[in-house]
Coordinates of C-alpha atoms (C1' of nucleotides) in Angstrom, one line a residue:
Chain N
M1 CA -6.6 -17.3 25.3
S2 CA -4.4 -17.6 22.3
N3 CA -1.2 -16.3 22.2
F4 CA -1.5 -15.1 18.9
P5 CA -4.4 -12.8 19.2
F6 CA -4.1 -11.1 16.1
Q7 CA -4.3 -14.0 13.8
R8 CA -7.2 -15.2 15.9
L9 CA -9.1 -12.0 15.7
Q10 CA -8.6 -11.9 11.7
I11 CA -10.7 -15.2 11.9
D12 CA -13.1 -14.0 14.0
L13 CA -13.3 -10.8 12.2
A14 CA -13.8 -12.6 9.2
A15 CA -16.5 -15.2 10.2
L16 CA -18.7 -11.8 11.6
I17 CA -17.9 -9.9 8.8
D18 CA -18.9 -12.9 6.3
R19 CA -22.1 -13.3 8.5
T20 CA -23.1 -10.1 8.4
S21 CA -25.0 -9.1 5.1
P22 CA -23.8 -6.0 3.1
G23 CA -24.8 -2.5 4.1
Q24 CA -25.4 -3.9 8.0
R25 CA -23.6 -1.8 10.7
L26 CA -20.9 -4.0 13.3
P27 CA -21.1 -3.8 16.8
S28 CA -19.1 -0.4 17.8
E29 CA -15.6 -1.1 18.7
P30 CA -15.5 -0.9 22.0
D31 CA -18.2 -4.0 21.8
L32 CA -16.6 -5.5 19.7
A33 CA -13.2 -5.5 21.3
K34 CA -14.8 -6.9 24.7
Q35 CA -17.0 -9.6 22.9
L36 CA -13.6 -10.9 20.9
G37 CA -11.5 -10.0 24.3
V38 CA -8.9 -8.2 22.6
S39 CA -8.0 -4.2 23.4
R40 CA -9.8 -1.5 21.1
A41 CA -5.9 -1.0 19.3
T42 CA -5.6 -4.2 18.3
L43 CA -9.5 -4.6 17.3
R44 CA -8.6 -1.6 15.1
D45 CA -5.4 -2.7 13.7
A46 CA -7.2 -5.9 12.8
M47 CA -9.6 -4.0 11.0
R48 CA -7.8 -2.3 9.1
T49 CA -6.4 -5.1 6.9
F50 CA -10.3 -5.4 5.9
E51 CA -10.9 -2.6 5.3
T52 CA -7.6 -2.3 2.8
Q53 CA -9.3 -5.8 1.7
G54 CA -12.5 -3.3 0.8
L55 CA -14.8 -5.3 2.9
I56 CA -15.5 -2.5 5.3
R57 CA -16.1 0.8 5.7
R58 CA -15.6 2.6 8.9
R59 CA -17.3 6.3 8.8
Q60 CA -16.3 8.3 11.9
G61 CA -19.8 9.3 14.0
S62 CA -21.8 6.9 12.4
G63 CA -20.2 3.2 12.5
T64 CA -18.2 0.3 10.6
F65 CA -20.7 -1.1 7.5
V66 CA -20.1 -4.3 5.6
V67 CA -19.4 -3.3 1.9
G68 CA -21.1 -5.7 -0.8
K69 CA -18.9 -7.0 -3.6
V70 CA -18.3 -4.2 -6.3
Q71 CA -17.7 -4.9 -9.8
A72 CA -14.2 -3.8 -10.8
L73 CA -13.5 -2.1 -13.8
D74 CA -10.5 -4.3 -15.5
S75 CA -8.7 -2.3 -18.3
G76 CA -5.5 -3.0 -20.5
L77 CA -3.0 0.3 -19.8
E78 CA -1.8 -0.4 -23.3
V79 CA -4.4 2.1 -24.3
L80 CA -4.6 5.7 -22.5
E81 CA -8.3 6.6 -21.5
S82 CA -10.2 8.7 -19.0
L83 CA -11.6 6.9 -16.3
E84 CA -14.8 8.3 -17.8
T85 CA -14.3 6.7 -20.9
M86 CA -13.2 3.4 -19.0
A87 CA -16.6 3.6 -17.0
K88 CA -18.6 3.9 -19.7
R89 CA -17.5 1.3 -21.9
F90 CA -18.4 -0.8 -18.9
G91 CA -21.7 1.1 -18.5
L92 CA -20.9 1.5 -15.1
E93 CA -22.0 4.9 -13.4
I94 CA -19.5 6.8 -11.9
S95 CA -19.4 10.2 -10.5
V96 CA -17.2 13.3 -9.5
S97 CA -16.9 15.2 -6.5
N98 CA -14.3 17.7 -5.1
L99 CA -13.5 19.0 -8.1
S100 CA -11.2 21.7 -8.1
V101 CA -9.8 24.2 -10.9
E102 CA -7.1 26.7 -10.0
R103 CA -4.3 28.8 -11.7
V104 CA -1.6 28.1 -9.7
A105 CA 2.6 29.0 -10.2
A106 CA 4.7 25.9 -10.9
D107 CA 6.5 24.6 -7.8
Q108 CA 9.8 22.7 -8.4
N109 CA 8.4 19.4 -8.8
T110 CA 5.6 20.2 -11.9
A111 CA 8.1 23.0 -13.2
E112 CA 10.4 19.8 -13.6
N113 CA 7.9 17.3 -15.0
L114 CA 6.5 20.2 -17.8
N115 CA 9.5 21.4 -19.0
L116 CA 8.6 25.0 -17.3
A117 CA 10.4 27.4 -15.7
L118 CA 9.6 27.8 -11.7
G119 CA 7.1 29.7 -11.1
A120 CA 5.3 29.4 -14.7
P121 CA 1.7 29.4 -14.5
V122 CA -0.2 26.5 -14.6
L123 CA -3.5 25.0 -14.3
S124 CA -4.3 22.5 -11.6
V125 CA -7.6 20.3 -11.8
R126 CA -8.1 17.8 -9.0
R127 CA -11.4 15.7 -8.8
V128 CA -12.2 12.6 -6.7
I129 CA -14.0 9.9 -8.3
R130 CA -16.7 8.1 -7.1
T131 CA -18.3 4.5 -7.8
D132 CA -21.8 3.8 -5.9
G133 CA -21.2 6.7 -3.8
R134 CA -17.7 5.8 -2.5
P135 CA -14.7 7.8 -3.5
V136 CA -12.6 5.3 -5.5
A137 CA -9.8 7.6 -7.4
Y138 CA -8.2 10.7 -6.7
L139 CA -7.0 12.6 -9.6
A140 CA -4.6 15.6 -9.9
D141 CA -3.8 16.9 -13.6
T142 CA -1.2 19.9 -13.9
L143 CA -0.9 21.8 -17.4
P144 CA 0.9 24.7 -18.5
V145 CA -1.7 27.6 -18.9
D146 CA -1.2 27.9 -22.5
V147 CA -2.4 24.3 -23.5
L148 CA -5.6 25.0 -21.4
P149 CA -6.0 28.9 -20.3
L150 CA -8.5 28.8 -17.4
S151 CA -11.2 30.8 -19.8
D152 CA -11.1 27.5 -22.4
L153 CA -12.9 25.3 -19.8
P154 CA -16.6 25.1 -20.4
I155 CA -18.8 25.5 -18.0
E156 CA -20.2 22.1 -17.3
F157 CA -16.5 20.8 -17.0
H158 CA -16.9 17.4 -15.4
G159 CA -13.1 16.8 -14.7
S160 CA -11.4 15.0 -17.2
V161 CA -8.7 16.8 -19.2
L162 CA -7.7 14.5 -21.1
D163 CA -11.3 14.0 -22.7
L164 CA -11.4 17.7 -22.7
L165 CA -8.3 17.9 -24.9
L166 CA -9.4 14.9 -27.4
G167 CA -12.4 16.6 -28.0
R168 CA -10.8 19.7 -28.8
G169 CA -8.8 17.8 -31.4
D170 CA -5.4 18.0 -29.7
P171 CA -2.6 16.2 -31.3
L172 CA -1.8 14.4 -28.4
K173 CA 0.5 10.9 -28.7
T174 CA 1.4 8.8 -26.0
S175 CA 1.5 9.1 -22.0
R176 CA 4.3 7.7 -19.9
A177 CA 2.6 6.1 -16.4
N178 CA 5.1 5.3 -13.7
I179 CA 3.6 2.9 -11.3
S180 CA 4.0 2.5 -8.0
A181 CA 2.0 1.6 -4.7
I182 CA 2.1 4.3 -1.8
G183 CA 0.2 4.7 1.4
A184 CA -2.0 7.5 1.5
T185 CA -0.8 10.8 2.8
A186 CA -2.9 13.0 4.8
D187 CA -5.0 15.1 2.1
V188 CA -5.4 12.1 -0.4
A189 CA -6.8 10.4 2.7
K190 CA -9.0 13.3 3.6
A191 CA -9.8 13.2 0.2
L192 CA -10.8 9.6 -0.3
E193 CA -12.6 9.3 2.7
I194 CA -9.8 6.6 4.1
Q195 CA -7.1 6.5 6.5
R196 CA -3.6 7.7 6.6
G197 CA -1.4 5.3 5.3
D198 CA -3.8 3.2 3.9
V199 CA -2.7 1.3 0.5
L200 CA -3.3 2.6 -3.0
L201 CA -2.4 1.8 -6.3
H202 CA -0.4 5.4 -7.6
F203 CA 0.3 6.6 -10.8
Y204 CA 2.2 9.5 -11.9
S205 CA 2.2 10.6 -15.7
Q206 CA 3.1 12.6 -18.6
L207 CA 1.2 13.3 -21.6
F208 CA 2.8 14.2 -24.7
D209 CA 1.8 15.3 -27.8
E210 CA 3.0 15.1 -31.6
R211 CA 6.0 16.9 -31.1
G212 CA 7.4 15.4 -28.1
K213 CA 5.9 18.6 -26.1
V214 CA 4.4 17.7 -22.7
V215 CA 1.0 18.7 -22.2
D216 CA -0.3 17.1 -19.0
Y217 CA 1.4 15.8 -15.7
S218 CA -1.1 13.9 -13.4
L219 CA -1.1 12.0 -10.3
S220 CA -3.8 9.3 -9.6
Y221 CA -4.6 7.2 -6.7
F222 CA -6.4 4.5 -6.9
I223 CA -8.2 2.5 -4.0
P224 CA -7.4 -1.1 -4.4
G225 CA -10.1 -3.5 -5.5
Y226 CA -12.6 -1.1 -8.1
F227 CA -10.3 -0.7 -10.8
N228 CA -8.0 -3.8 -12.2
F229 CA -5.4 -2.4 -14.4
H230 CA -3.7 -5.3 -16.4
V231 CA -1.0 -5.1 -19.3
V232 CA -0.1 -7.4 -21.6
R233 CA 3.6 -8.2 -21.7
R234 CA 5.9 -9.5 -24.9
V235 CA 8.2 -11.8 -24.3
G236 CA 11.9 -11.9 -25.0
G237 CA 13.6 -8.3 -25.6
Chain P
M1 CA 2.3 21.1 23.2
S2 CA 0.7 21.2 19.5
N3 CA -2.7 19.9 19.0
F4 CA -1.0 17.8 16.1
P5 CA 1.2 15.3 17.7
F6 CA 1.4 13.6 14.7
Q7 CA 2.1 16.1 12.0
R8 CA 4.7 17.5 14.0
L9 CA 6.2 14.7 15.0
Q10 CA 6.6 13.8 11.0
I11 CA 8.3 17.2 10.9
D12 CA 10.9 16.1 13.9
L13 CA 11.3 12.8 12.6
A14 CA 12.2 14.5 9.4
A15 CA 14.6 16.6 10.5
L16 CA 16.0 13.8 12.6
I17 CA 16.3 11.4 9.7
D18 CA 17.6 14.1 7.3
R19 CA 20.8 15.2 9.9
T20 CA 21.7 11.7 10.6
S21 CA 24.4 9.5 8.4
P22 CA 23.3 6.8 6.2
G23 CA 23.9 3.4 8.3
Q24 CA 23.5 5.1 11.5
R25 CA 21.0 4.3 14.4
L26 CA 18.5 6.1 15.9
P27 CA 17.7 6.8 19.2
S28 CA 15.7 3.6 20.5
E29 CA 12.1 4.1 20.6
P30 CA 11.1 4.3 24.4
D31 CA 14.3 7.3 24.3
L32 CA 12.7 8.9 21.2
A33 CA 9.4 8.8 22.4
K34 CA 10.5 10.7 25.5
Q35 CA 12.4 13.1 24.0
L36 CA 9.9 14.3 21.0
G37 CA 7.3 14.4 23.7
V38 CA 5.0 12.2 22.5
S39 CA 3.9 8.1 23.3
R40 CA 5.5 5.1 21.5
A41 CA 2.8 3.9 20.1
T42 CA 2.3 7.9 18.1
L43 CA 6.0 7.5 17.3
R44 CA 6.0 4.3 15.9
D45 CA 2.7 4.8 14.0
A46 CA 5.3 8.4 12.6
M47 CA 8.1 6.0 11.9
R48 CA 6.2 3.5 9.9
T49 CA 5.4 6.3 7.0
F50 CA 9.1 7.0 6.9
E51 CA 9.5 3.0 6.4
T52 CA 7.0 3.0 3.7
Q53 CA 9.6 5.6 2.3
G54 CA 12.2 3.4 2.6
L55 CA 14.3 6.4 4.4
I56 CA 14.4 4.1 7.8
R57 CA 15.0 0.6 8.8
R58 CA 13.9 -1.2 11.4
R59 CA 15.0 -4.2 12.9
Q60 CA 13.9 -6.0 15.6
G61 CA 16.7 -6.5 18.7
S62 CA 18.9 -4.1 16.8
G63 CA 17.5 -0.9 16.3
T64 CA 16.1 1.7 13.8
F65 CA 18.7 3.0 11.5
V66 CA 18.9 5.1 8.6
V67 CA 19.2 4.4 4.7
G68 CA 20.8 5.8 2.4
K69 CA 19.6 6.3 -1.0
V70 CA 19.4 3.4 -3.4
Q71 CA 19.3 3.0 -7.2
A72 CA 16.1 2.7 -8.6
L73 CA 15.5 -0.2 -11.6
D74 CA 13.3 1.7 -14.0
S75 CA 11.7 -0.3 -16.6
G76 CA 9.1 -0.7 -19.0
L77 CA 6.4 -3.1 -18.6
E78 CA 6.0 -3.6 -22.8
V79 CA 8.5 -6.6 -22.2
L80 CA 8.7 -9.2 -20.0
E81 CA 11.8 -10.2 -18.3
S82 CA 13.0 -11.7 -15.2
L83 CA 14.4 -9.1 -12.3
E84 CA 17.5 -10.7 -12.8
T85 CA 18.1 -10.0 -16.7
M86 CA 16.6 -6.3 -15.3
A87 CA 19.5 -6.2 -13.2
K88 CA 22.1 -7.1 -15.2
R89 CA 20.4 -4.0 -17.7
F90 CA 21.2 -1.9 -15.2
G91 CA 24.9 -3.3 -13.8
L92 CA 23.3 -3.5 -10.5
E93 CA 24.0 -6.4 -8.5
I94 CA 21.0 -8.5 -6.9
S95 CA 20.8 -12.1 -5.0
V96 CA 18.2 -14.2 -4.2
S97 CA 17.6 -16.0 -0.8
N98 CA 14.8 -18.2 0.6
L99 CA 14.8 -20.0 -2.4
S100 CA 12.1 -22.8 -2.4
V101 CA 10.9 -25.0 -4.7
E102 CA 8.3 -27.5 -4.1
R103 CA 6.2 -29.9 -5.9
V104 CA 2.7 -29.4 -4.2
A105 CA -1.2 -30.1 -5.6
A106 CA -3.5 -27.4 -7.2
D107 CA -5.3 -25.3 -5.0
Q108 CA -8.3 -23.9 -6.2
N109 CA -6.9 -20.7 -7.3
T110 CA -3.9 -22.4 -8.7
A111 CA -6.0 -24.4 -10.5
E112 CA -8.2 -22.0 -12.1
N113 CA -5.4 -19.9 -13.3
L114 CA -3.3 -22.5 -14.6
N115 CA -6.3 -24.4 -16.5
L116 CA -5.8 -27.4 -14.5
A117 CA -7.8 -30.0 -12.4
L118 CA -7.8 -29.3 -8.9
G119 CA -5.3 -31.3 -7.3
A120 CA -3.3 -31.4 -10.1
P121 CA 0.6 -31.5 -9.4
V122 CA 2.2 -28.3 -10.0
L123 CA 5.7 -27.3 -9.2
S124 CA 5.7 -24.2 -7.0
V125 CA 9.3 -22.0 -7.1
R126 CA 9.1 -19.0 -4.3
R127 CA 12.2 -16.8 -3.5
V128 CA 13.3 -13.4 -2.2
I129 CA 15.4 -10.8 -4.5
R130 CA 17.6 -8.8 -2.6
T131 CA 20.1 -6.1 -3.7
D132 CA 22.2 -4.4 -1.3
G133 CA 21.3 -7.1 1.2
R134 CA 17.9 -6.0 1.5
P135 CA 14.9 -7.8 0.4
V136 CA 13.3 -6.0 -2.3
A137 CA 10.9 -8.5 -3.8
Y138 CA 9.0 -11.1 -3.2
L139 CA 8.0 -13.6 -6.4
A140 CA 6.1 -16.9 -6.2
D141 CA 6.4 -18.9 -9.6
T142 CA 3.5 -22.1 -10.1
L143 CA 3.7 -24.3 -13.1
P144 CA 2.1 -27.5 -14.5
V145 CA 4.7 -30.4 -13.4
D146 CA 4.3 -31.3 -17.5
V147 CA 6.3 -27.6 -18.1
L148 CA 8.5 -28.2 -15.7
P149 CA 9.1 -31.2 -13.4
L150 CA 11.6 -31.2 -10.5
S151 CA 13.9 -33.4 -12.3
D152 CA 14.6 -31.0 -15.0
L153 CA 15.5 -28.2 -12.5
P154 CA 19.0 -27.6 -12.7
I155 CA 21.7 -28.2 -10.0
E156 CA 22.1 -24.4 -9.7
F157 CA 19.0 -23.4 -10.2
H158 CA 18.9 -19.4 -9.0
G159 CA 15.6 -19.1 -9.3
S160 CA 14.3 -17.3 -12.5
V161 CA 11.6 -20.0 -14.2
L162 CA 11.5 -17.4 -16.9
D163 CA 14.9 -17.7 -17.6
L164 CA 14.9 -21.3 -17.2
L165 CA 12.0 -21.3 -19.7
L166 CA 13.6 -19.0 -22.0
G167 CA 17.0 -21.0 -22.1
R168 CA 15.1 -24.3 -22.8
G169 CA 13.6 -22.4 -26.1
D170 CA 10.2 -23.1 -24.7
P171 CA 7.9 -21.2 -27.3
L172 CA 6.4 -18.7 -25.0
K173 CA 4.6 -15.3 -26.4
T174 CA 3.1 -13.0 -23.6
S175 CA 2.3 -12.2 -20.1
R176 CA -0.7 -10.8 -18.8
A177 CA 0.4 -9.2 -15.9
N178 CA -2.4 -7.6 -13.4
I179 CA -1.4 -4.5 -11.2
S180 CA -2.2 -3.4 -7.7
A181 CA -1.7 -2.3 -4.5
I182 CA -1.6 -4.4 -1.2
G183 CA -0.9 -4.5 2.7
A184 CA 2.0 -7.0 3.2
T185 CA 0.4 -10.2 4.7
A186 CA 1.8 -12.1 7.5
D187 CA 4.0 -14.6 5.3
V188 CA 5.0 -11.8 2.7
A189 CA 6.0 -9.5 5.3
K190 CA 8.2 -11.9 7.1
A191 CA 9.8 -12.8 3.9
L192 CA 10.6 -9.2 2.9
E193 CA 11.7 -8.7 6.4
I194 CA 9.0 -5.8 6.9
Q195 CA 5.9 -5.2 8.9
R196 CA 2.2 -6.6 8.1
G197 CA 0.4 -4.2 6.4
D198 CA 3.4 -2.2 4.5
V199 CA 2.9 -1.3 1.2
L200 CA 3.5 -3.3 -1.4
L201 CA 3.4 -3.0 -5.5
H202 CA 1.5 -6.4 -6.8
F203 CA 2.1 -8.2 -9.7
Y204 CA -0.4 -11.2 -10.3
S205 CA 0.3 -12.5 -14.2
Q206 CA -0.1 -15.3 -16.1
L207 CA 2.6 -16.3 -18.6
F208 CA 1.2 -18.0 -22.1
D209 CA 2.8 -20.2 -25.1
E210 CA 1.8 -19.8 -28.7
R211 CA -0.7 -22.3 -28.4
G212 CA -2.4 -20.0 -25.7
K213 CA -1.8 -22.6 -22.7
V214 CA -0.9 -21.0 -19.4
V215 CA 2.5 -22.1 -18.5
D216 CA 3.2 -20.4 -15.8
Y217 CA 1.4 -18.1 -13.0
S218 CA 2.9 -15.9 -10.7
L219 CA 2.5 -13.8 -7.7
S220 CA 4.9 -10.8 -7.0
Y221 CA 5.3 -8.3 -4.4
F222 CA 7.5 -5.4 -4.6
I223 CA 9.0 -3.1 -1.9
P224 CA 8.2 0.7 -3.3
G225 CA 11.6 2.7 -4.2
Y226 CA 13.6 -0.3 -5.1
F227 CA 12.0 -0.7 -8.8
N228 CA 10.2 2.0 -10.9
F229 CA 8.0 0.2 -13.3
H230 CA 6.4 2.4 -16.3
V231 CA 4.2 2.0 -19.1
V232 CA 3.7 4.0 -22.6
R233 CA 0.4 4.3 -23.1
R234 CA -1.0 4.9 -26.6
V235 CA -3.6 7.5 -27.0
G236 CA -7.3 7.2 -28.5
G237 CA -8.7 4.1 -28.6
Chain X
dC1 C1' 22.7 -10.9 29.8
dA2 C1' 20.6 -5.9 28.5
dG3 C1' 18.7 -3.4 25.0
dT4 C1' 15.9 -3.3 20.7
dG5 C1' 12.0 -3.4 18.3
dG6 C1' 7.0 -5.9 17.8
dT7 C1' 2.2 -6.6 20.3
dC8 C1' -1.1 -5.4 23.3
dT9 C1' -3.4 -3.3 26.8
dA10 C1' -6.8 -0.1 29.5
dG11 C1' -8.2 3.9 29.4
dA12 C1' -8.7 9.0 27.9
dC13 C1' -10.2 12.2 25.0
dC14 C1' -11.2 14.6 20.5
dA15 C1' -14.2 15.1 15.8
dC16 C1' -17.9 13.8 13.6
dA17 C1' -22.9 11.8 12.6
dC18 C1' -27.5 12.1 13.5
dG19 C1' -31.4 12.1 15.8
Chain Z
dG1 C1' -26.6 14.8 23.5
dT2 C1' -25.2 10.7 22.7
dG3 C1' -22.6 7.3 20.0
dT4 C1' -19.4 6.5 16.8
dG5 C1' -14.7 5.7 14.8
dG6 C1' -9.7 8.6 15.3
dT7 C1' -6.4 9.8 18.2
dC8 C1' -2.9 9.7 22.0
dT9 C1' -1.2 8.0 26.2
dA10 C1' 1.5 5.3 29.8
dG11 C1' 3.1 0.8 30.6
dA12 C1' 3.3 -4.1 29.9
dC13 C1' 5.1 -8.2 28.5
dC14 C1' 7.3 -10.6 24.3
dA15 C1' 10.8 -12.3 20.6
dC16 C1' 15.2 -11.4 18.8
dT17 C1' 20.1 -9.6 18.6
dG18 C1' 24.6 -9.0 19.9
dA19 C1' 27.6 -8.2 23.0

DNA sequence: CAGTGGTCTAGACCACACG
DNA sequence: GTGTGGTCTAGACCACTGA
């Protein structure tokens, strides 16, 4: 037995995944652990790295499946557009699930980011974006109710606040997106059907209208591999 | 004992960290596990989430320490600048370690990204950026040797390829940065003194000159919390 | 050297999916 | 019910730090 179980495991697992057709199930964790001569904990640790890369997908109760390559959407960040619009440009089917629209009171953080008083009424819109049946992004928008009252929502609202505002002709100007990487918290992990701590690309952004007022504050979480964001940077100050 | 050890643990740990002064050491893992009534494995899992947030720092052989809040550098992505330049703008001290400069043959990936033949000679420059003694970023640049021969490096090269090229007056134009989130691989984790799988913000970018030639291909890895990158997005296509 | 965090094991129980 | 992945435990050994 090697002195570096983890490295050897990664190699063995990579080979196994490689020779397994997309959609097929891998052996169960106890079986695999026995086959590969490691404990289940170590096996799971190695499997997590492959799940992060999007090569496998684990589902409690049913098994671990090999995932086929998916088309990634590559988009520049210079122009703000909804994921729906972006997908349409690429001819990719996406769907929305877990849509939740609530009228709530602004907490500390929300109030600060929207320039509102603590406890001011805001509309909270949350949704999960899926392609190919898999969750790939979790989006949470928060707006002052005077920008978008609950009553202004169309019956068939599919979730994109941006598209709604644009369709209404609101005088929007820019969005400022802060970019970071985080581990999934318990609630986001559940919505995205991934594990707590899994790697996510995270945007936190504010949407401004022409007068400089913040009309929307949003948190976006992306599972790596499905969306490629890029930005073209000018050289020199 | 609660049915949700992990959630309770997070609360208890947060409280412990909160009442411990920055720089102080926490009790050892076996001790803490006993105090909090969980196994060491579970404790470590919870601790990982706090380390990801930059609240604690674990060092093999010496212990786990509470980290004070650090100043984050907030920078827009519209203009390409070196981390050194960025830090100078903010008056923050940074240092470089693990500087490595090598002349190597282009592998498949490098060749594609630099538009070179497989095996063409390239210069590989890697370095770790530190502030406050802590590694915060790992940067790897690769350039064709005809852009930057080893012999052109100044004696006191501190690591920024971009600043070197700009200082020489090279006709650079734009950089295209692809943004993603990844878990640290073993080698990057070692350089950044973090754990394998820890969350990192990752840029992979190509630097173009005025004629559209790729003069540099770079991989950047950032520990979240030390740098804030943002981008201003225009509304409407 | 003793003590720390890093890794791994073997086994247990749970929540969930699916027939 | 049966089998899956998700969580947790108790204990072992290793690699590293620092007195």
